[in-house]
PDB file of C-alpha atoms and ligand atoms in Angstrom:
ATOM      1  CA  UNK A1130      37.563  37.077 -54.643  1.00 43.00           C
ATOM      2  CA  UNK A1131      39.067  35.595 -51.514  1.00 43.00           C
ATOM      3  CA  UNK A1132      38.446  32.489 -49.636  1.00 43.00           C
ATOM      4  CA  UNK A1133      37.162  34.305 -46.897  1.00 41.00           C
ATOM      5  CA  UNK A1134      34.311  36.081 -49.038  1.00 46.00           C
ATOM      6  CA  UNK A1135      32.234  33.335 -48.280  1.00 48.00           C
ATOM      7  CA  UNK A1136      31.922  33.848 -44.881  1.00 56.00           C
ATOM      8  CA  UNK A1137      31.590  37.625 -45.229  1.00 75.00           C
ATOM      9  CA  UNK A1138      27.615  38.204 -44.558  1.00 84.00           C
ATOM     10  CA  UNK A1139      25.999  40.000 -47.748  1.00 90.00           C
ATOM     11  CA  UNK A1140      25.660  43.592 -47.550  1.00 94.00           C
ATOM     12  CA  UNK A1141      21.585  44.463 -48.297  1.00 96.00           C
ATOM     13  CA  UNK A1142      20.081  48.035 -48.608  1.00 97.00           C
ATOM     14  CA  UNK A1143      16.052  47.995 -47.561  1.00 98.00           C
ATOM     15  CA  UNK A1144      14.161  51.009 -48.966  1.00 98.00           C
ATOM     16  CA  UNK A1145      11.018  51.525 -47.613  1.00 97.00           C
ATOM     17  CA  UNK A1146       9.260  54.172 -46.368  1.00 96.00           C
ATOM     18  CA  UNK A1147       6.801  52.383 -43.781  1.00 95.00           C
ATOM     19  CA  UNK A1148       8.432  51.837 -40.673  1.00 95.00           C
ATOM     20  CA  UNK A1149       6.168  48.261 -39.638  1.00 94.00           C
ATOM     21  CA  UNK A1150       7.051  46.918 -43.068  1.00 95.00           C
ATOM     22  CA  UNK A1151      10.597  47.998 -42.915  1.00 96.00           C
ATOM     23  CA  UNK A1152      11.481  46.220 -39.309  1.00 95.00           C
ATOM     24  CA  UNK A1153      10.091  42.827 -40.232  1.00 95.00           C
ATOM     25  CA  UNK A1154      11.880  42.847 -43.314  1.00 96.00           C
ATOM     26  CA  UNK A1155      14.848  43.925 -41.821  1.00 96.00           C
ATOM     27  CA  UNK A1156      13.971  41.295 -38.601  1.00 95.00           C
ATOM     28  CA  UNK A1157      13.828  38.101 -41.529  1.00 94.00           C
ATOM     29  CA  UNK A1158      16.722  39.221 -43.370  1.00 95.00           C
ATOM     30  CA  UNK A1159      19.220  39.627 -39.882  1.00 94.00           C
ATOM     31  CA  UNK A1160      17.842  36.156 -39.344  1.00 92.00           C
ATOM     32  CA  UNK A1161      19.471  34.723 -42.225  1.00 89.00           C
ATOM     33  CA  UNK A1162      22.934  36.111 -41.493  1.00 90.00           C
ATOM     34  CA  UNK A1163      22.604  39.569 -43.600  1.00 93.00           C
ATOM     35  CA  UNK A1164      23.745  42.556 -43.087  1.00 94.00           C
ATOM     36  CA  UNK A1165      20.743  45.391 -43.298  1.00 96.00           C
ATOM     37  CA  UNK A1166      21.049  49.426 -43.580  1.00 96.00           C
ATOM     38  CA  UNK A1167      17.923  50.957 -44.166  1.00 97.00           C
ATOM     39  CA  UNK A1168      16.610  53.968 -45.831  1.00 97.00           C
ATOM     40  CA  UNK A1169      13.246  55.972 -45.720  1.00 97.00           C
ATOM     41  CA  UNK A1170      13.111  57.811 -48.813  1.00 97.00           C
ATOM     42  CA  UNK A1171      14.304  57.591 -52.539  1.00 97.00           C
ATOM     43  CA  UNK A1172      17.074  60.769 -51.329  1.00 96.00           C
ATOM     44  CA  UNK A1173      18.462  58.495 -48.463  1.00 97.00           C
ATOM     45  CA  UNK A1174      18.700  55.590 -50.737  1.00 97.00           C
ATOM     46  CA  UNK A1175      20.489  57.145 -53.031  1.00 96.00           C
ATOM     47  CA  UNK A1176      23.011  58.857 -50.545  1.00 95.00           C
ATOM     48  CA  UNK A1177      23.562  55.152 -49.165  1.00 95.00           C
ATOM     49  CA  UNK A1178      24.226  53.455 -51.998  1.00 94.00           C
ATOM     50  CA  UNK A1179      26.795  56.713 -53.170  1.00 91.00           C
ATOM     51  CA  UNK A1180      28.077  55.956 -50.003  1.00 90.00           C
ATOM     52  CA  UNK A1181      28.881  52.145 -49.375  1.00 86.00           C
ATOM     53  CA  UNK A1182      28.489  49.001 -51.035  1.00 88.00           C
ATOM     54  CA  UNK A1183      25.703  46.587 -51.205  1.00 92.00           C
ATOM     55  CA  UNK A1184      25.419  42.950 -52.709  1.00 92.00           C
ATOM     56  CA  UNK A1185      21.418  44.042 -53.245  1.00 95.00           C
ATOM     57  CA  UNK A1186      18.974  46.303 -52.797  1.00 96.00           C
ATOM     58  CA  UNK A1187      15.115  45.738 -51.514  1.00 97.00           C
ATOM     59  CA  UNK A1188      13.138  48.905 -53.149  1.00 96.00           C
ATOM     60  CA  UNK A1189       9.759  50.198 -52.411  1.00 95.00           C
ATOM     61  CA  UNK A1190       8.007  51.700 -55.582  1.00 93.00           C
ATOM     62  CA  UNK A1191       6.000  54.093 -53.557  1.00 92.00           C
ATOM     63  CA  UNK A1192       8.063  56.156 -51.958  1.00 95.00           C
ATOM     64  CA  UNK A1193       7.561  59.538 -50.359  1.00 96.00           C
ATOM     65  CA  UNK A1194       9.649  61.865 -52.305  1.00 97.00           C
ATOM     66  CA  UNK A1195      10.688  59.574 -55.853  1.00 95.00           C
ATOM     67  CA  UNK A1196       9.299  56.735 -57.049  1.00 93.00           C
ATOM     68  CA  UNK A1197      11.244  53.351 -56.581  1.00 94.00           C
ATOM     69  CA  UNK A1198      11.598  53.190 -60.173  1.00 92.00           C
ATOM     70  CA  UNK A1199      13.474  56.515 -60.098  1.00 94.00           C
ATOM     71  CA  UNK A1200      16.103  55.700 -57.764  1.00 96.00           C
ATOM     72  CA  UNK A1201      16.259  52.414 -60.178  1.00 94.00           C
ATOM     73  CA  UNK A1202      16.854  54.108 -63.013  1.00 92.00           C
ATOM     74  CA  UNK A1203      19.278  56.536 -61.232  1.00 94.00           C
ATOM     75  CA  UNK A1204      21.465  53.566 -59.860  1.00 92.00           C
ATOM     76  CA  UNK A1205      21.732  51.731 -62.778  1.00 89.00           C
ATOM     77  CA  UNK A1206      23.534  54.696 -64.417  1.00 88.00           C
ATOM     78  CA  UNK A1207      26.462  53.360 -62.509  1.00 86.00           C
ATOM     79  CA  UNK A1208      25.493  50.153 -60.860  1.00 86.00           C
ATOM     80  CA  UNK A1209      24.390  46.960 -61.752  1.00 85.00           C
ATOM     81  CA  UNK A1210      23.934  45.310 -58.265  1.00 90.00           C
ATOM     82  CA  UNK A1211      20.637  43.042 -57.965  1.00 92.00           C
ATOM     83  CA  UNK A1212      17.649  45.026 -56.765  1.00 93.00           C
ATOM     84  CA  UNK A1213      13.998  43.575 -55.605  1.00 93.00           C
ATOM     85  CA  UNK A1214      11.313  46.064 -56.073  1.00 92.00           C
ATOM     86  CA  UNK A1215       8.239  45.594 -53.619  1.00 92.00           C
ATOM     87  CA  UNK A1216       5.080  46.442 -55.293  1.00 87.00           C
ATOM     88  CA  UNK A1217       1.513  47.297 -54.738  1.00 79.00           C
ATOM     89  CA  UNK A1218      -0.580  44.240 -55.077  1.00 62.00           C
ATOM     90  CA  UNK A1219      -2.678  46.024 -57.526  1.00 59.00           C
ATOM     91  CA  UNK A1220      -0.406  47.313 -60.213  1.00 64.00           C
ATOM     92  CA  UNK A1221       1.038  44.203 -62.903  1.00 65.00           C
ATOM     93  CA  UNK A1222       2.396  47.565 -64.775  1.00 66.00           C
ATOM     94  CA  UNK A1223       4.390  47.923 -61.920  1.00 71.00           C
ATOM     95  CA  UNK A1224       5.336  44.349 -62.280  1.00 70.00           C
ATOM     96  CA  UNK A1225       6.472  44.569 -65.710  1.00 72.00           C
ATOM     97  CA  UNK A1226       8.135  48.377 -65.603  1.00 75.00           C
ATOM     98  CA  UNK A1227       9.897  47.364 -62.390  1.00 75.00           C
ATOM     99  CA  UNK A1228      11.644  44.382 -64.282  1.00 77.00           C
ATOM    100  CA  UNK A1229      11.920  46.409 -67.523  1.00 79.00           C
ATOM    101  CA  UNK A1230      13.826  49.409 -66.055  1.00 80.00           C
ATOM    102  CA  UNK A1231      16.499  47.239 -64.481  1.00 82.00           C
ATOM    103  CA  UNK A1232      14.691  44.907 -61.007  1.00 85.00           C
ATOM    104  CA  UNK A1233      15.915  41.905 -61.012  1.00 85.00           C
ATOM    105  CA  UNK A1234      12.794  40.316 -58.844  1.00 85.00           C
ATOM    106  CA  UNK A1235       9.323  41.694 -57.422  1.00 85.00           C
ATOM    107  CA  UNK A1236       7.728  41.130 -54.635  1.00 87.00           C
ATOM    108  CA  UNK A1237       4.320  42.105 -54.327  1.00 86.00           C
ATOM    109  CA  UNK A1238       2.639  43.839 -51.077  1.00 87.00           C
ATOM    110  CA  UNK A1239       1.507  41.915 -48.557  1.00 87.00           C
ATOM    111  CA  UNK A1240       4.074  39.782 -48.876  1.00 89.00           C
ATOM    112  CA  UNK A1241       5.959  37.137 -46.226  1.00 91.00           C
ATOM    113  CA  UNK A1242       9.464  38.775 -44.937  1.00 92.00           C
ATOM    114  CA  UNK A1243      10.773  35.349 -45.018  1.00 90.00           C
ATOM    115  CA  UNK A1244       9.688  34.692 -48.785  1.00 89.00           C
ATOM    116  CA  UNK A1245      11.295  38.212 -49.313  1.00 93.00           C
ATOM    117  CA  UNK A1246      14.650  36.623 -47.585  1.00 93.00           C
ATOM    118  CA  UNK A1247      14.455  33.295 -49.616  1.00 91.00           C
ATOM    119  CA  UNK A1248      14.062  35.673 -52.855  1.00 90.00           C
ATOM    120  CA  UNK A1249      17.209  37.864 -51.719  1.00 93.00           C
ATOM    121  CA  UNK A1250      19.003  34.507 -51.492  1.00 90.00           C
ATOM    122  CA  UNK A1251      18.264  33.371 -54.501  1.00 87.00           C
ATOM    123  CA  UNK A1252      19.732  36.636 -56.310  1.00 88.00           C
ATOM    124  CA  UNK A1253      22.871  36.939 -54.554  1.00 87.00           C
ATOM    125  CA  UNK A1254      23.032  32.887 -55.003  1.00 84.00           C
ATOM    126  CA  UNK A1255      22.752  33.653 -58.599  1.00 78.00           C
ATOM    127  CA  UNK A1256      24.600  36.894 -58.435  1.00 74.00           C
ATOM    128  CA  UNK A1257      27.654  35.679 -56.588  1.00 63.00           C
ATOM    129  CA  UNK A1258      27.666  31.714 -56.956  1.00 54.00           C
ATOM    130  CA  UNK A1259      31.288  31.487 -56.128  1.00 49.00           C
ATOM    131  CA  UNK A1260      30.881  33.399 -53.274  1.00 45.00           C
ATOM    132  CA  UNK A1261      27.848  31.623 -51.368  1.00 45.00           C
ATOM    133  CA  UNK A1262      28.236  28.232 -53.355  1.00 41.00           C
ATOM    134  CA  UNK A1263      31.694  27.091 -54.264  1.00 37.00           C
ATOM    135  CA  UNK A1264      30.820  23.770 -55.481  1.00 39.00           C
ATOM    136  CA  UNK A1265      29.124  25.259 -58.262  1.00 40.00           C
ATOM    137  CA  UNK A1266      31.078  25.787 -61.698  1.00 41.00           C
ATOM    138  CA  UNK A1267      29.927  28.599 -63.848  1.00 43.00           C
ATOM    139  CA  UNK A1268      27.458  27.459 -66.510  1.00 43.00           C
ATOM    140  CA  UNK A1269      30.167  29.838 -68.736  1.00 41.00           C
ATOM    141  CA  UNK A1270      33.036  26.909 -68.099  1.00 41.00           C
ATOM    142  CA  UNK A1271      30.472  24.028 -68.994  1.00 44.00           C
ATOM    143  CA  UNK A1272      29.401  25.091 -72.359  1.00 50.00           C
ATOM    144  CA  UNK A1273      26.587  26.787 -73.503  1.00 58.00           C
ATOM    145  CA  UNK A1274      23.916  24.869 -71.798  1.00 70.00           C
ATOM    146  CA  UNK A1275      20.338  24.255 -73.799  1.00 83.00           C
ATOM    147  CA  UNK A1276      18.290  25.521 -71.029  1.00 87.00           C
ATOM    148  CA  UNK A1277      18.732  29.616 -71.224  1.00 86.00           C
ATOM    149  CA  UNK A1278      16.981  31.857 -68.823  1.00 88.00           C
ATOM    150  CA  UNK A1279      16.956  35.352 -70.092  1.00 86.00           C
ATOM    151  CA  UNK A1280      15.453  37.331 -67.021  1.00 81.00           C
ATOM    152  CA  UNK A1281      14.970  40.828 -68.437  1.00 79.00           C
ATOM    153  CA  UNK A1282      13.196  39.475 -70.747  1.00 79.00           C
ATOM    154  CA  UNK A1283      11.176  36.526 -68.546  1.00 82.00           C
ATOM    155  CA  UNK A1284      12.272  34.543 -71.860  1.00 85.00           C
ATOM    156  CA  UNK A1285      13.351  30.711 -71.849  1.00 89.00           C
ATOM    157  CA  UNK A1286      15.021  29.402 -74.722  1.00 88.00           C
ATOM    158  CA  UNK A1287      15.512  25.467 -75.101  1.00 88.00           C
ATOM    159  CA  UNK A1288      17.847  23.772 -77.615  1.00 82.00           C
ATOM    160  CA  UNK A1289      17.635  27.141 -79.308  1.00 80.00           C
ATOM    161  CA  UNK A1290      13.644  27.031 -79.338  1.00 82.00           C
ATOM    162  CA  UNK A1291      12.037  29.929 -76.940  1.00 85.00           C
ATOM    163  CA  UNK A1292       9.043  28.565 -74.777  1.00 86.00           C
ATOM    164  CA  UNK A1293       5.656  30.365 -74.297  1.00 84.00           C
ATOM    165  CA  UNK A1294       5.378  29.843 -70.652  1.00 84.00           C
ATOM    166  CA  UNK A1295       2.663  31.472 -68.144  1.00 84.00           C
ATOM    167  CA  UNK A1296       4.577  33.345 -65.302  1.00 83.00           C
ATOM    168  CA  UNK A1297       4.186  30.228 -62.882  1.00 83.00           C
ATOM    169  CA  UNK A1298       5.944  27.522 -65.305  1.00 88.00           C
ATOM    170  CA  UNK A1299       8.766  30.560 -66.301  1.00 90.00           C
ATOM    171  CA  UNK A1300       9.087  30.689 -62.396  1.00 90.00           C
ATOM    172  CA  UNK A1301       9.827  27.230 -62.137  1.00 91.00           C
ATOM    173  CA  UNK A1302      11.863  26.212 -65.119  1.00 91.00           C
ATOM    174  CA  UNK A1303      14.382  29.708 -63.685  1.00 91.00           C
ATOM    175  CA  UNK A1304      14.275  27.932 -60.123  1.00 91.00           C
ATOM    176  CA  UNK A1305      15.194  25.174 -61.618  1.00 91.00           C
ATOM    177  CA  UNK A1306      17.645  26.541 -64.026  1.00 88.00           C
ATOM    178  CA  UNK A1307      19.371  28.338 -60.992  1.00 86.00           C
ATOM    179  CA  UNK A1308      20.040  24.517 -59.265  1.00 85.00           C
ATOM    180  CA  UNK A1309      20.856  21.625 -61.882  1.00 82.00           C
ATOM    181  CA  UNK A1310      20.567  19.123 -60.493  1.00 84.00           C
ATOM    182  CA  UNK A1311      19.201  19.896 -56.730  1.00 87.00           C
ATOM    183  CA  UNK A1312      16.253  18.581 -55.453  1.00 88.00           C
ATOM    184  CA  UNK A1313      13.139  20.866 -54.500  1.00 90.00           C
ATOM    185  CA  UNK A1314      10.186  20.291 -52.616  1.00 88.00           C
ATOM    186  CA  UNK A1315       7.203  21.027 -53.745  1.00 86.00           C
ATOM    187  CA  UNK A1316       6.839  24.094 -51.364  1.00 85.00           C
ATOM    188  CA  UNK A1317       9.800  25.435 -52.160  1.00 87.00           C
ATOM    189  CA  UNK A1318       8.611  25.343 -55.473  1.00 89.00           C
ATOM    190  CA  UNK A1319       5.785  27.195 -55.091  1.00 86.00           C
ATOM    191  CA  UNK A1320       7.377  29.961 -52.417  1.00 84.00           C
ATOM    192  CA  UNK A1321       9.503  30.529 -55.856  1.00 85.00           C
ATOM    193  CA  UNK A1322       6.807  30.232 -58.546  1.00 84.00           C
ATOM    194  CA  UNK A1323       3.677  31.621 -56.526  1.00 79.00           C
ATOM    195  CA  UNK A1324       3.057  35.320 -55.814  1.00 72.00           C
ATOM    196  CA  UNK A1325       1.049  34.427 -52.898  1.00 69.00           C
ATOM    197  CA  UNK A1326       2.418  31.242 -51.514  1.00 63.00           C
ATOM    198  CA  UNK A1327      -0.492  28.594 -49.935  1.00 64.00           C
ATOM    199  CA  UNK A1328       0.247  25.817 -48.069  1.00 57.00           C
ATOM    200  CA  UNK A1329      -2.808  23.947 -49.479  1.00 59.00           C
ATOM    201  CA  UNK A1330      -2.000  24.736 -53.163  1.00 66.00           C
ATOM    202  CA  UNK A1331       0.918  22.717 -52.860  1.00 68.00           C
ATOM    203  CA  UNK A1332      -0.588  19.889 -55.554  1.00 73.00           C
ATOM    204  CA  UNK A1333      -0.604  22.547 -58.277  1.00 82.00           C
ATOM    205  CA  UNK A1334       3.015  22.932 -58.327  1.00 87.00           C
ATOM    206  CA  UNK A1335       2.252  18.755 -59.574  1.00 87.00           C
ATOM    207  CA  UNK A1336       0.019  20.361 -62.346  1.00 86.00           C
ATOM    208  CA  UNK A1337       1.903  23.605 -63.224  1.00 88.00           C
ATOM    209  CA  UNK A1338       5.278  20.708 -63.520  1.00 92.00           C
ATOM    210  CA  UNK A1339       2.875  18.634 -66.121  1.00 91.00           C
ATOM    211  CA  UNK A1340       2.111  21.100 -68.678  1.00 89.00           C
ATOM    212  CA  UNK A1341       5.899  22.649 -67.870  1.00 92.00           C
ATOM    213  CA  UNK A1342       6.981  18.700 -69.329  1.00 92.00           C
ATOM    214  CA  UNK A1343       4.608  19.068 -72.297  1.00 90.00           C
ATOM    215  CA  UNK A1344       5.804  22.513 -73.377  1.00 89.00           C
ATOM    216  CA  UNK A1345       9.275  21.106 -72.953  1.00 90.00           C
ATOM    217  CA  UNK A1346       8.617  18.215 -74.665  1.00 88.00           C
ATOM    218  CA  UNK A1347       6.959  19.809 -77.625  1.00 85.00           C
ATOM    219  CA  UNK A1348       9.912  21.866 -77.893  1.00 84.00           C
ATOM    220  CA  UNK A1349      12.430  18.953 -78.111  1.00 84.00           C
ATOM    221  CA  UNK A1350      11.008  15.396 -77.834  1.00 82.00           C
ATOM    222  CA  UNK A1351      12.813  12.752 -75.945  1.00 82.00           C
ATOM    223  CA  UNK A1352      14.019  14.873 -73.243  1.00 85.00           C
ATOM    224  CA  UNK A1353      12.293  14.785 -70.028  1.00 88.00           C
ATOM    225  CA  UNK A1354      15.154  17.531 -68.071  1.00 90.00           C
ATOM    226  CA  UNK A1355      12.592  17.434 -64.631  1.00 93.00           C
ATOM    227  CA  UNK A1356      13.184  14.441 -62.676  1.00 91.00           C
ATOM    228  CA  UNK A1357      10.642  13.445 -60.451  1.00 91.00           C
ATOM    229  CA  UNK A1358      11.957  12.326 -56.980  1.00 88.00           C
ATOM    230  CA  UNK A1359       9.421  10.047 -55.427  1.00 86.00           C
ATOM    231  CA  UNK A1360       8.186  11.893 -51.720  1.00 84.00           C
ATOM    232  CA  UNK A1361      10.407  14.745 -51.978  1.00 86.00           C
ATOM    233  CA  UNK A1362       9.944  16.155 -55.056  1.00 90.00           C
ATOM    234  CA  UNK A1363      11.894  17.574 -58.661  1.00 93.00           C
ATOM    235  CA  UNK A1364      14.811  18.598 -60.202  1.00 92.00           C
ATOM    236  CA  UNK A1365      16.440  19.582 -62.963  1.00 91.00           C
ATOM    237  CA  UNK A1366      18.903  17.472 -65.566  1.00 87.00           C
ATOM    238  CA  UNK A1367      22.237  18.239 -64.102  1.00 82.00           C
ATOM    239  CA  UNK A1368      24.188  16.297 -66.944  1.00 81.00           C
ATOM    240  CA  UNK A1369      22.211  16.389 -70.145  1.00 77.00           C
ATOM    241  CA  UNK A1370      22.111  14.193 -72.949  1.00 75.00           C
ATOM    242  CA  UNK A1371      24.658  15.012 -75.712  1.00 68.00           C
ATOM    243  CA  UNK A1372      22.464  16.123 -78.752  1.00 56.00           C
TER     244      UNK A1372
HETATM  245 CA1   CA B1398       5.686  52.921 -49.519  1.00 95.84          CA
END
């Protein structure tokens, strides 16, 4: 990749078919330096994405003509570029099929445009980290580190041992796990972990963080790989311990 990729603003494909929902998230996304097409239907999406390339795509499951899942399936027959499926807030199958079948993130309806942009940043972050963070060495180069996220699966495996997390504590540890080493506040922590982000549910991020500790501590004792920064709030290990 060149130098200049960097600076070249991420390409991002919204599919959705209701117009209100489709400007705002096309509004928050522009405002945070992407570049947007849209499409209305599961036909248009799939004529885009034949047609140009895009670093992600944003996916509606409902859809007027297809299912999101559909064009999903039918892109990752040649594609594997990052896709985040919006949802219906009713439907966990969706949830689960939409991350089975190839999404690499959900984001379920009503959701906040600019949570939906800090998500999309987050996979292209994790999708392209030379491109949009060139300090960052590939975990590949560092050896095999003992924190493993396995996303398709929602599995984390540590020192070999794979954790029985809830969804909240697997949403943290992969926020984490994306960052050694940087520092997040405890609402950023919950816009990652939370489906529904509240301001004033900000202390459980403290408690979801404790019994995080204990499940990693059961799993190898002596470790402690969240540190705790004092009025800002956590990270992760970014040099671990030799074991
Ligand atoms: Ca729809």
């Amino acid at each position: 990749m060149s130098p200049n990729s960097a600076a070249m603003p991420a390409r991002i494909l919204v599919v959705e078919d209701e117009p209100s929902i489709c400007e705002n998230i096309v509004y928050a996304l522009e405002a945070d330096g992407f570049a947007v097409e849209t499409a209305g239907t599961g036909f248009q999406a799939l004529e885009a994405l034949r047609a140009g390339a895009f670093q992600l795509v944003i996916l509606d499951v409902g859809l007027p003509d297809m299912t999101g899942f559909e064009v999903c399936k039918t892109l990752r027959q040649s594609s594997q570029t990052p896709l985040i499926f919006l949802t219906a807030r009713s439907s966990e199958v969706d949830r689960v099929v939409g991350l089975e079948i190839g999404g690499d993130d959900y984001v379920v309806k009503p959701f906040s445009p600019r949570e939906l942009a800090a998500r999309a940043r987050a996979i292209l972050r994790r999708a392209r980290p030379d491109a949009l963070e060139p300090e960052a060495a590939p975990a590949a180069a560092r050896g095999a580190p003992p924190l493993v996220v396995d996303e398709t699966r929602c599995q984390v495996t540590y020192y070999g041992v794979p954790l029985a997390l809830t969804r909240y504590e697997f949403r943290l540890l992969r926020a984490f796990a994306a960052h050694p080493g940087r520092v997040f506040s405890r609402e950023q922590l919950m816009e990652r972990a939370s489906e529904e982000p509240d301001a004033s549910m900000e202390r459980t991020v403290d408690t979801h963080i404790k019994t995080l500790r204990a499940r990693l501590r059961e799993a190898r004792p002596g470790i402690d790989p969240i540190v705790t920064h004092r009025g800002m709030g956590y990270s992760l290990l970014e040099t671990w311990p030799a074991s």
